[in-house]
Coordinates of C-alpha atoms and ligand atoms in Angstrom, one line a residue:
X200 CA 0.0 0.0 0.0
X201 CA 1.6 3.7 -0.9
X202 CA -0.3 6.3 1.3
X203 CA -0.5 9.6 -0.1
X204 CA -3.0 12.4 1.5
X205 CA -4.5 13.3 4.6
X206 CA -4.3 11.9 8.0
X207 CA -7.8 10.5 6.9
X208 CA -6.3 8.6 3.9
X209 CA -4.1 6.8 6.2
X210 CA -6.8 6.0 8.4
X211 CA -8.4 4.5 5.0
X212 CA -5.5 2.5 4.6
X213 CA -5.3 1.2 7.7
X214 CA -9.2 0.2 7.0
X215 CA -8.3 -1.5 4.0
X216 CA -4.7 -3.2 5.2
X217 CA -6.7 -4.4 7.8
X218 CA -9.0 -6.4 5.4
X219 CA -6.1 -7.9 2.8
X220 CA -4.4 -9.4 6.0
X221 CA -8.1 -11.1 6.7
X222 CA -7.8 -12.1 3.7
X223 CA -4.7 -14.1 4.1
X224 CA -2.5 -11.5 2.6
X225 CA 0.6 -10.3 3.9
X226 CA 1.8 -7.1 3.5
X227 CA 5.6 -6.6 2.1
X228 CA 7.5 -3.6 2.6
X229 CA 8.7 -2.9 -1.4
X230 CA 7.1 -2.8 -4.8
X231 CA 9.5 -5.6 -5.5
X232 CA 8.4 -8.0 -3.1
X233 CA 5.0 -7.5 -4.2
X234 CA 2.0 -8.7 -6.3
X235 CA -0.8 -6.2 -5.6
X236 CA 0.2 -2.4 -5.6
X237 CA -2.0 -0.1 -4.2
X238 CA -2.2 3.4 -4.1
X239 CA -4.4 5.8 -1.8
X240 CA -4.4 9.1 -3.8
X241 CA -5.1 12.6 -2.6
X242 CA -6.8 15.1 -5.1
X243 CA -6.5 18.4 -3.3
X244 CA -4.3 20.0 -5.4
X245 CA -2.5 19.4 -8.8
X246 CA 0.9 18.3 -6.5
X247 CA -0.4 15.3 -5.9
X248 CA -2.3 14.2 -8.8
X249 CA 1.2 14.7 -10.5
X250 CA 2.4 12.6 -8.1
X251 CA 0.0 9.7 -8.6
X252 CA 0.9 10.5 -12.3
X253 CA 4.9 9.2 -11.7
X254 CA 4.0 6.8 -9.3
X255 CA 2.1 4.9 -11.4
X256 CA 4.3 5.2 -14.3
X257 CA 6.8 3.5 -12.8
X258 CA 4.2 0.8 -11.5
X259 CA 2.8 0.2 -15.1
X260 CA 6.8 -0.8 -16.0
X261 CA 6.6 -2.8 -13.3
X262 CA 3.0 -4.8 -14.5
X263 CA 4.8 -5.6 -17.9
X264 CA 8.0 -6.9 -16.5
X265 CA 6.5 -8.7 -13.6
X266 CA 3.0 -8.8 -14.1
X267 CA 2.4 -6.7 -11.0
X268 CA -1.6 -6.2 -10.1
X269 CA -2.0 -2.0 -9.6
X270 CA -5.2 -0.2 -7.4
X271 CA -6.3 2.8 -7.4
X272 CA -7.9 4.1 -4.4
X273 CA -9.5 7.0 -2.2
X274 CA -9.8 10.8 -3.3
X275 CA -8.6 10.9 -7.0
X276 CA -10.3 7.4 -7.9
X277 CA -13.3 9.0 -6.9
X278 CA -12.5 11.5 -10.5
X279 CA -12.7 11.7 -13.7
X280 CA -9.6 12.6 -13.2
X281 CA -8.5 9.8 -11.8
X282 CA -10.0 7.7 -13.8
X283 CA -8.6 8.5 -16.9
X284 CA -5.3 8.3 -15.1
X285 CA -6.0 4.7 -13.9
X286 CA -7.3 3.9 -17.7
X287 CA -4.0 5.2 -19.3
X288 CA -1.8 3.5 -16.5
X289 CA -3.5 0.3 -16.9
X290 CA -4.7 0.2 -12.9
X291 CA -7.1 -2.9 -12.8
X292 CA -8.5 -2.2 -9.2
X293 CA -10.1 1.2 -8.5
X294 CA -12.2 1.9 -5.1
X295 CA -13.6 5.6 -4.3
X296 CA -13.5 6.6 -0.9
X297 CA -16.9 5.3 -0.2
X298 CA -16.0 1.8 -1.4
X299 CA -12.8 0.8 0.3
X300 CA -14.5 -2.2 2.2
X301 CA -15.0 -3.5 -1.6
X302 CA -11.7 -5.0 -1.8
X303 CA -12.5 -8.7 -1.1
X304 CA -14.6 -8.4 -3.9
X305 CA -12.2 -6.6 -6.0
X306 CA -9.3 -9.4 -5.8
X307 CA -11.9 -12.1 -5.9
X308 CA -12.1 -11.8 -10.2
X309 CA -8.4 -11.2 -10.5
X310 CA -9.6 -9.0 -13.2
X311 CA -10.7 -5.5 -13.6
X312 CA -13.2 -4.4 -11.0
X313 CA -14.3 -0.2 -10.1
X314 CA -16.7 0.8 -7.6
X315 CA -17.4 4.5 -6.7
X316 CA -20.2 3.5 -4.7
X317 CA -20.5 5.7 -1.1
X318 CA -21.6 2.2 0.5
X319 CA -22.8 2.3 4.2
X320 CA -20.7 -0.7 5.4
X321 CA -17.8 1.8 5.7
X322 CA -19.6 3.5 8.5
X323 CA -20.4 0.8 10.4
X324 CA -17.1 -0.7 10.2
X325 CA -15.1 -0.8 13.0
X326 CA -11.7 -0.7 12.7
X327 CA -9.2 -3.2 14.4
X328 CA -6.9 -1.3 16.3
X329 CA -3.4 -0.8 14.7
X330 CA -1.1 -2.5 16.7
X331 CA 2.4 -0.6 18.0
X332 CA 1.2 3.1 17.6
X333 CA 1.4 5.6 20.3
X334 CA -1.2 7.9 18.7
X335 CA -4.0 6.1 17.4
X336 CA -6.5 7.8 14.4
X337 CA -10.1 7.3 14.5
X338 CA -12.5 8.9 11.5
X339 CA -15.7 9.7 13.2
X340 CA -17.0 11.3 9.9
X341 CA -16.4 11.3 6.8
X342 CA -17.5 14.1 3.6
X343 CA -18.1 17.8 3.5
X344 CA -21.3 19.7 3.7
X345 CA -19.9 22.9 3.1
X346 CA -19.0 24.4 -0.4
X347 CA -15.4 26.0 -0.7
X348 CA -15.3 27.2 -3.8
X349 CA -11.7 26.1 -4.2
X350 CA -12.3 22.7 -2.3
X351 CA -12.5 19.3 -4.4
X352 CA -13.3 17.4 -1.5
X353 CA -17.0 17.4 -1.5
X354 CA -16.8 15.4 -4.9
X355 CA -14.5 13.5 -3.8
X356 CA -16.1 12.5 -0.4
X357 CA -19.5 13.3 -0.9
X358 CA -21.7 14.4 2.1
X359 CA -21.1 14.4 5.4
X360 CA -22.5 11.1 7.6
X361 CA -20.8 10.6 11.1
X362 CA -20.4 7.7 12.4
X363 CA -22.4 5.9 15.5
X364 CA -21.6 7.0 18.8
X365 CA -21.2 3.2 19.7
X366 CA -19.1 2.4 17.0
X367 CA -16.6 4.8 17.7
X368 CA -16.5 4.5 21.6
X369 CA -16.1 0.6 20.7
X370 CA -13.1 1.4 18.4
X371 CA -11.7 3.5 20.8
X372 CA -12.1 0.7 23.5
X373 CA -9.5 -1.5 21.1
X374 CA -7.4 1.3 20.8
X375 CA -6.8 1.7 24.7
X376 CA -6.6 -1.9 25.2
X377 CA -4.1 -2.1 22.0
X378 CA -1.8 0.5 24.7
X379 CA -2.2 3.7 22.5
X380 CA -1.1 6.7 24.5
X381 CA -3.2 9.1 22.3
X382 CA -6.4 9.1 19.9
X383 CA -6.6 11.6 16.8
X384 CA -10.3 11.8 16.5
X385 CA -10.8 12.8 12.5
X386 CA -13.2 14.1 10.0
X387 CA -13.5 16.7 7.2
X388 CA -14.6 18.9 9.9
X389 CA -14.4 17.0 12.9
X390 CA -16.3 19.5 15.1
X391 CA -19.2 19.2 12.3
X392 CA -19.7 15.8 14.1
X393 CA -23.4 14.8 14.0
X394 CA -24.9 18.0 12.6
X395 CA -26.2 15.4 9.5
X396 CA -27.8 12.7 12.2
X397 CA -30.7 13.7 14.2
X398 CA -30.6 12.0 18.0
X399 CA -26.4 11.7 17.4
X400 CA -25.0 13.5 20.0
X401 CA -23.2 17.3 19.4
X402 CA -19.2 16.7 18.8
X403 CA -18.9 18.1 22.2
X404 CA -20.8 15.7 23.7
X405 CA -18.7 13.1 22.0
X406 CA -15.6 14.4 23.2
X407 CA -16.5 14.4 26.7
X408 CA -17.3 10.2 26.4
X409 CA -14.1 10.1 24.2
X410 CA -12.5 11.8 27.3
X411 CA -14.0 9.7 29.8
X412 CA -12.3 6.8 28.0
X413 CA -9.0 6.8 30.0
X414 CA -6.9 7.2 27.0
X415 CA -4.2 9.6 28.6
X416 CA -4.3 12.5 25.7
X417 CA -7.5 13.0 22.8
X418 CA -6.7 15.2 19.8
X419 CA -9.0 16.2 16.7
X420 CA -8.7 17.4 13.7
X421 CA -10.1 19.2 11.3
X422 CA -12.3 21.2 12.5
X423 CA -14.2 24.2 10.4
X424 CA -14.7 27.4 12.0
X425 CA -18.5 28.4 11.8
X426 CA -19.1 25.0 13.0
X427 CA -16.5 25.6 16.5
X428 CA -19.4 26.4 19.0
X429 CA -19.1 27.6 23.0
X430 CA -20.0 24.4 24.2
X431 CA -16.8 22.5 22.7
X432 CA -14.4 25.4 24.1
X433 CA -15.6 24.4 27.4
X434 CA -15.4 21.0 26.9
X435 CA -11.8 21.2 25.6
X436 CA -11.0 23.0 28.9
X437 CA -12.9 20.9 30.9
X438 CA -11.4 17.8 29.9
X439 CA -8.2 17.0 31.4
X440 CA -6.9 14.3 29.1
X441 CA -8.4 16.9 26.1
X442 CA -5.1 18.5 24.2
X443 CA -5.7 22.4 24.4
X444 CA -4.9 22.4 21.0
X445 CA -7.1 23.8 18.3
X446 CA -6.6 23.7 14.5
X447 CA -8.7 26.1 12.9
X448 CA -8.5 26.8 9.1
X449 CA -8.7 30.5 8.1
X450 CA -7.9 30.3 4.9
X451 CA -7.8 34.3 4.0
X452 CA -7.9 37.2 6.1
X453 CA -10.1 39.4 3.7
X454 CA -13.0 39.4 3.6
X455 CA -14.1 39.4 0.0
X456 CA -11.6 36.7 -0.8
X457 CA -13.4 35.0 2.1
X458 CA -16.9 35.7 0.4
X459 CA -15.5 33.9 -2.6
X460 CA -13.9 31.2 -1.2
X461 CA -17.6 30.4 -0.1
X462 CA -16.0 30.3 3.8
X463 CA -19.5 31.7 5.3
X464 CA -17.3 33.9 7.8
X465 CA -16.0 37.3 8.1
X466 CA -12.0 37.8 9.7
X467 CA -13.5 40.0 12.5
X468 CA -15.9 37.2 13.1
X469 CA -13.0 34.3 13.1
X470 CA -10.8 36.5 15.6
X471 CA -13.7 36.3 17.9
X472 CA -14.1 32.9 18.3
X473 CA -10.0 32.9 18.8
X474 CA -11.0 35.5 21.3
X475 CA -13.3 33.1 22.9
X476 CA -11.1 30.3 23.0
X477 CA -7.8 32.1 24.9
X478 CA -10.7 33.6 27.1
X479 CA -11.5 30.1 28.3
X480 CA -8.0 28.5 27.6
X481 CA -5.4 31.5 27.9
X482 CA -2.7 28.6 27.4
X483 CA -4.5 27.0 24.3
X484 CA -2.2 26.2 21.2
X485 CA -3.8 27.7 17.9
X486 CA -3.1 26.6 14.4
X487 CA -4.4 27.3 11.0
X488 CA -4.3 26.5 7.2
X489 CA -3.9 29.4 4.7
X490 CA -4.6 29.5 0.5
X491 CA -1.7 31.9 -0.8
X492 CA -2.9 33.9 -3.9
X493 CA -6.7 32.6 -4.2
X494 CA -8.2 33.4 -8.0
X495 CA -8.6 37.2 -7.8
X496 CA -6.5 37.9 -4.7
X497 CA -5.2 41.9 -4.5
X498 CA -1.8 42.9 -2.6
X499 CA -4.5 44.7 -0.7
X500 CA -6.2 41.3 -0.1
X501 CA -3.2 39.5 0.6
X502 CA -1.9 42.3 2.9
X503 CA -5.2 41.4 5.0
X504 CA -4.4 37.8 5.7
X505 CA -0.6 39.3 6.5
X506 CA -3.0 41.4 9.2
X507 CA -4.9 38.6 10.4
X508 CA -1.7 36.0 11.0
X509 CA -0.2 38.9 13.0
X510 CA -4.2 39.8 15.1
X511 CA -4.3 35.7 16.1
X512 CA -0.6 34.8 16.4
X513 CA -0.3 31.4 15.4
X514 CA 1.7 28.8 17.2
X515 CA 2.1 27.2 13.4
X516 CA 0.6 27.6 10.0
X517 CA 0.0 25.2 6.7
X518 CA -0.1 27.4 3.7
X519 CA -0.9 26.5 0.3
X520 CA -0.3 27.9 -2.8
X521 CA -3.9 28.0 -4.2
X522 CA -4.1 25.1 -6.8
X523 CA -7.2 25.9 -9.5
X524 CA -8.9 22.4 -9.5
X525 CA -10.7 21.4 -12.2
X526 CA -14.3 20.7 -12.0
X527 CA -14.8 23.0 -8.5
X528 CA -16.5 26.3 -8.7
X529 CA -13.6 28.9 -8.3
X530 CA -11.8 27.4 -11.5
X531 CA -14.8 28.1 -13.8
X532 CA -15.8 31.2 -12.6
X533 CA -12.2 33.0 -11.7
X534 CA -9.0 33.7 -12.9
X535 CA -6.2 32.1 -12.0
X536 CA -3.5 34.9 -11.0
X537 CA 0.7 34.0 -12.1
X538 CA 2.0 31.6 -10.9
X539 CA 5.1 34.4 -9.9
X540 CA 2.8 36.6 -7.8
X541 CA 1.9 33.4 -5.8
X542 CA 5.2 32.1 -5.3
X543 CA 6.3 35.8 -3.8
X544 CA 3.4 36.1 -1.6
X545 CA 4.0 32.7 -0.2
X546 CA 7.7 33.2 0.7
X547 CA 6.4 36.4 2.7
X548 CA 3.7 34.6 4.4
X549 CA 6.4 32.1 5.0
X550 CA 8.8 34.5 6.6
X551 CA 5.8 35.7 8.8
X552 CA 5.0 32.2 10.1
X553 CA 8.8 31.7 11.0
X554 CA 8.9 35.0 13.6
X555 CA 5.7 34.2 15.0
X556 CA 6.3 30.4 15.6
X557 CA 9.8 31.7 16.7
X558 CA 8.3 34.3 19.1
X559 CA 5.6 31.6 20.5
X560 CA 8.2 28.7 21.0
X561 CA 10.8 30.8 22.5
X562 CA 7.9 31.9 25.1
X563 CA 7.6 28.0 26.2
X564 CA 11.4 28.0 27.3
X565 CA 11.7 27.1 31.1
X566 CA 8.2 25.8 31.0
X567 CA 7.7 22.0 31.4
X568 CA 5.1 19.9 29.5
X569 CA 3.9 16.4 29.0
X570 CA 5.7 15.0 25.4
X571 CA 4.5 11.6 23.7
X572 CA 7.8 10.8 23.2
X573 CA 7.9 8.2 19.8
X574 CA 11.2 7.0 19.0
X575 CA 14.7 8.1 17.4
X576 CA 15.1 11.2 15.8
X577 CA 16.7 11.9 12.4
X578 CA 20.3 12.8 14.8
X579 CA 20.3 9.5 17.0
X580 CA 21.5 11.7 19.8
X581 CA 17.7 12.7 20.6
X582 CA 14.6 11.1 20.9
X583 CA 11.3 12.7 18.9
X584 CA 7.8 13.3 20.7
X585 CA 5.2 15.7 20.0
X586 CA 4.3 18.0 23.0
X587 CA 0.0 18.1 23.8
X588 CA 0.2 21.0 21.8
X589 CA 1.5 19.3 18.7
X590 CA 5.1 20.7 18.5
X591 CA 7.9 18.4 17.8
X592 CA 9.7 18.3 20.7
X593 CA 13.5 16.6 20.6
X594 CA 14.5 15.2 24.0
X595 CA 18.3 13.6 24.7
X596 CA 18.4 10.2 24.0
X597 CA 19.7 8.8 26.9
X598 CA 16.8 10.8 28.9
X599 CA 14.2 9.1 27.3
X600 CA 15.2 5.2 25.8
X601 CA 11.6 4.1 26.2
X602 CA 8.6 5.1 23.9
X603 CA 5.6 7.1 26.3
X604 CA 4.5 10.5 28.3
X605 CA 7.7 11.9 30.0
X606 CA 7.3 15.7 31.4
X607 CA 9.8 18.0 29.8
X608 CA 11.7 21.4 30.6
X609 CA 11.7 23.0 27.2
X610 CA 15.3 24.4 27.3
X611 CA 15.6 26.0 23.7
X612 CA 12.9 26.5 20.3
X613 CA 13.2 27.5 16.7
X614 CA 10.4 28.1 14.8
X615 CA 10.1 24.4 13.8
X616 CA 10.5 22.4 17.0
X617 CA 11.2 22.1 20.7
X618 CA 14.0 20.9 22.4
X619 CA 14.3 20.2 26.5
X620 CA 15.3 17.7 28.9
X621 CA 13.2 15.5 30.9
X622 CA 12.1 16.0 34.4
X623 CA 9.9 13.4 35.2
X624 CA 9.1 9.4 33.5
X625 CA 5.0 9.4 33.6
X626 CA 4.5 6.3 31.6
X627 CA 6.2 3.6 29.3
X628 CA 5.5 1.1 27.0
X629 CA 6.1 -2.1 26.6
X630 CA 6.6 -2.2 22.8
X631 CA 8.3 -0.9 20.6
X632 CA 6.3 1.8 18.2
X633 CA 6.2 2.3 15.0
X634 CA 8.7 4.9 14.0
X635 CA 7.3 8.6 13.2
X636 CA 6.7 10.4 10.0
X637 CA 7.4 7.6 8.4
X638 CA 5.7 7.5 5.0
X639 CA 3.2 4.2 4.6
X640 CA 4.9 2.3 2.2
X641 CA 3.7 -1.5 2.5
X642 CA 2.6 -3.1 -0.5
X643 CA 0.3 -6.4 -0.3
X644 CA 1.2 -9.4 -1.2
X645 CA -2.0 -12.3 -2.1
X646 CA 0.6 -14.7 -2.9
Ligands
SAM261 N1 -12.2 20.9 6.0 C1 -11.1 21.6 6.4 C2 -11.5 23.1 6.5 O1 -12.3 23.5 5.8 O2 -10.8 23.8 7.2 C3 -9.9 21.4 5.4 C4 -9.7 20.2 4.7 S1 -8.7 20.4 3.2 C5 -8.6 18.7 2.7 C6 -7.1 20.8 3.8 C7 -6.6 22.1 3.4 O3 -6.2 22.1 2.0 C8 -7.6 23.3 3.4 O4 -7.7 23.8 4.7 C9 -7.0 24.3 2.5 O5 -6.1 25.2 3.1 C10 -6.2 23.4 1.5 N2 -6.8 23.4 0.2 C11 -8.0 22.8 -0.2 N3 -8.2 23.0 -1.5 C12 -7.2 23.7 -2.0 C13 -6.8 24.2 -3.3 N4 -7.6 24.1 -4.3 N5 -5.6 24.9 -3.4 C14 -4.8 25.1 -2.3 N6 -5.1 24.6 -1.1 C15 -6.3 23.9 -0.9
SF4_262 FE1 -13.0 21.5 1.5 FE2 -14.3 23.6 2.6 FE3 -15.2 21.1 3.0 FE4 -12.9 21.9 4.2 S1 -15.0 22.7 4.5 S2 -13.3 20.0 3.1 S3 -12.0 23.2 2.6 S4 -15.2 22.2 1.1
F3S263 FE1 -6.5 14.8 -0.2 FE2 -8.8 13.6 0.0 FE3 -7.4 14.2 2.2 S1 -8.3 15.1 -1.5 S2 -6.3 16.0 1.6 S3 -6.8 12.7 0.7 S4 -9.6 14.3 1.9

């Protein structure tokens, strides 16, 4: 399996590796060990649909030398796009998002088999739990009701439907038993949670069971702004083992781009709700995702979302070069703007993001805080974690040989990452975890 995508993509994969090996397959960690290729694709942008592009290139080499079968699944598949990429690269599996349970039935034929079906069963499914992970995902919803104008997602994941209450407090049951130190609750927009299901309870509500689980530390992500109500701020602060830690896409910080981005917010209205939060949580960790150079964005415009970034002070920032997607609304009705005048106002926005995230994580040295520390680093000196407020925190090897929560006096910060020594063991585990960042790169094998 080659994961590209979204934190909810490898979720997916997990879903569907999770069926192959009930199948009797085993998964192999290189194309060349393998017999069954598949790809999870991401459509967001044109990035990765190039991507998907050279990846299966070089698998379609692969099917004529070796007679390797290919898959296609998740966003792209769910295209036209995608399919006529999976036609020209000879893929002879292809399973939209809605689908992915299909896979059985796919390799039963050996031959070719689509389905872009959104089928129930994924809902209802409940995930085995993933076995050596420290942080644990669980989707507890899945599509998009709102209507970026930029966003392909909707088509790609169709509308909203959470998942049962039950369901997910029983996968989150075989998460904590698997030893999982933290859950990443996911959706679309994860705080949209049951808005679609009358008599389902309101995300809050959710969280505070989810909290009430035991597991030591709960995250969530994405979560859409107009959608962030009072009643989850409270909850968040409320509940101990709930990260104070909010990621909160913005997008723009004017007001007419906003307007045509189809966001259904003003700035002034965003920063109050930011407002609201630090009221409630003065030690709350914000993030956000920004478009760069939107169809139709001024210097004027641009200078506005340079105003806003500076009004919230962000802890850290994704931002995007805005990618004209074919088939949503803002690529048939606006003009793309150069490709040059993007680029610049990126590396500005960039250098922005770099003093504020300097300025915030120089503020935390000579404060302690809980780290889920994961495993080596990149320099085998330290050990990497991620801190409850999702920095990456690097502690000295030797202080930390053993995967779990250790409390940490941050001794020194760059915009990027944390670095401190440890003060206090809190808890182990007993195996050993799956190493970070690691890109998912098994590959099935049904031989
Ligand atoms: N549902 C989340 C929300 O509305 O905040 C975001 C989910 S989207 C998959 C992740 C991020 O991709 C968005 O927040 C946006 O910044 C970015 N994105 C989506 N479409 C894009 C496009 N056409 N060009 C550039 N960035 C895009
Ligand atoms: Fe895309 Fe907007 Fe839906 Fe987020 S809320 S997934 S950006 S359409
Ligand atoms: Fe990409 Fe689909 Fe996620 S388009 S960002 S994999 S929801």
């Amino acid at each position: 399996m080659i994961t590209h995508g979204c934190q909810m993509n490898e979720y997916d994969s997990h879903l569907v590796e999770s069926q192959l090996v009930a199948l009797g397959a085993e998964m192999v960690r290189s194309v060349d060990e393998a017999d069954f290729v598949l790809v999870n694709t991401c459509a967001v942008r044109g990035k990765p649909v190039d991507k998907v592009k050279s990846v299966f290139g070089d698998l379609r080499k692969l099917k004529h030398s070796k007679g390797l079968m290919l898959g296609m699944m998740g966003c792209l598949a769910q295209l036209e796009e995608g399919q006529q990429i999976a036609k020209k690269y000879e893929v002879d599996v292809l399973l939209g998002p809605g689908a992915l349970l299909d896979i059985g039935r796919a390799l039963e034929g050996n031959g070719k088999f689509w389905n872009l079906a959104f089928k129930d069963d994924i809902n209802s499914f409940i995930a085995p739990p993933p076995q050596g992970r420290l942080s644990a995902m669980l989707t507890i919803q899945r599509g998009c009701d709102h209507h970026c104008t930029y966003c392909i997602v909707p088509q790609t994941r169709g509308p909203q439907v959470s998942r049962d209450p039950d369901d997910i407090l029983k996968e989150l049951e075989g998460i904590v038993a698997a030893g999982s130190l933290e859950v990443n609750l996911l959706g679309q927009n994860v705080n949209s949670y049951g808005l679609d299901r009358a008599g389902f309870p309101s995300f809050a509500e959710l969280l505070r069971r989810v909290g009430r689980s035991g597991i030591p530390r709960v995250k969530f992500t994405t979560s859409h702004p107009m959608d962030f109500t009072d009643e989850i701020i409270d909850v968040i602060a409320q509940t101990a083992n709930v990260c104070k830690y909010i990621h909160l896409p913005v997008q723009s910080g004017s007001d007419r781009v906003l307007k045509r981005m189809g966001r259904e917010y003003t700035a002034q209205w965003y920063l109050e709700r930011i407002e609201r939060m630090r009221s409630v949580m003065p030690e709350v960790f914000i993030t956000t995702d920004l478009i760069v150079g939107f169809a139709g964005e001024t210097e004027s415009d641009f200078q506005q979302t340079l105003e806003l970034y500076d009004a919230v002070g962000y802890d850290q920032a994704y931002m995007y070069l805005y990618s004209a997607r074919p088939g949503t609304p803002s690529y048939a009705h606006f003009d793309d703007l150069p490709k040059e005048v993007k680029v610049e106002r990126l590396q500005r926005l960039i250098e922005r993001q770099k003093h504020w995230s300097q300025l915030k994580n120089t503020a935390l040295v000579g404060k302690e805080f809980e780290v889920l520390m994961r495993g080596p680093a990149y320099e085998p000196s330290f050990m990497e974690g991620h801190s409850s407020g999702h920095h990456t925190v690097l502690l000295p090897a030797g202080q930390a040989p053993i995967a779990g929560i250790y409390k940490a006096k941050i001794t020194h910060a760059t915009p990027h990452m944390l670095f401190g020594e440890v003060t206090q063991t809190v808890r182990q585990v007993s195996f050993a975890p799956m190493q970070p960042f690691s890109p998912v790169t098994s590959s099935a094998s049904m031989g």
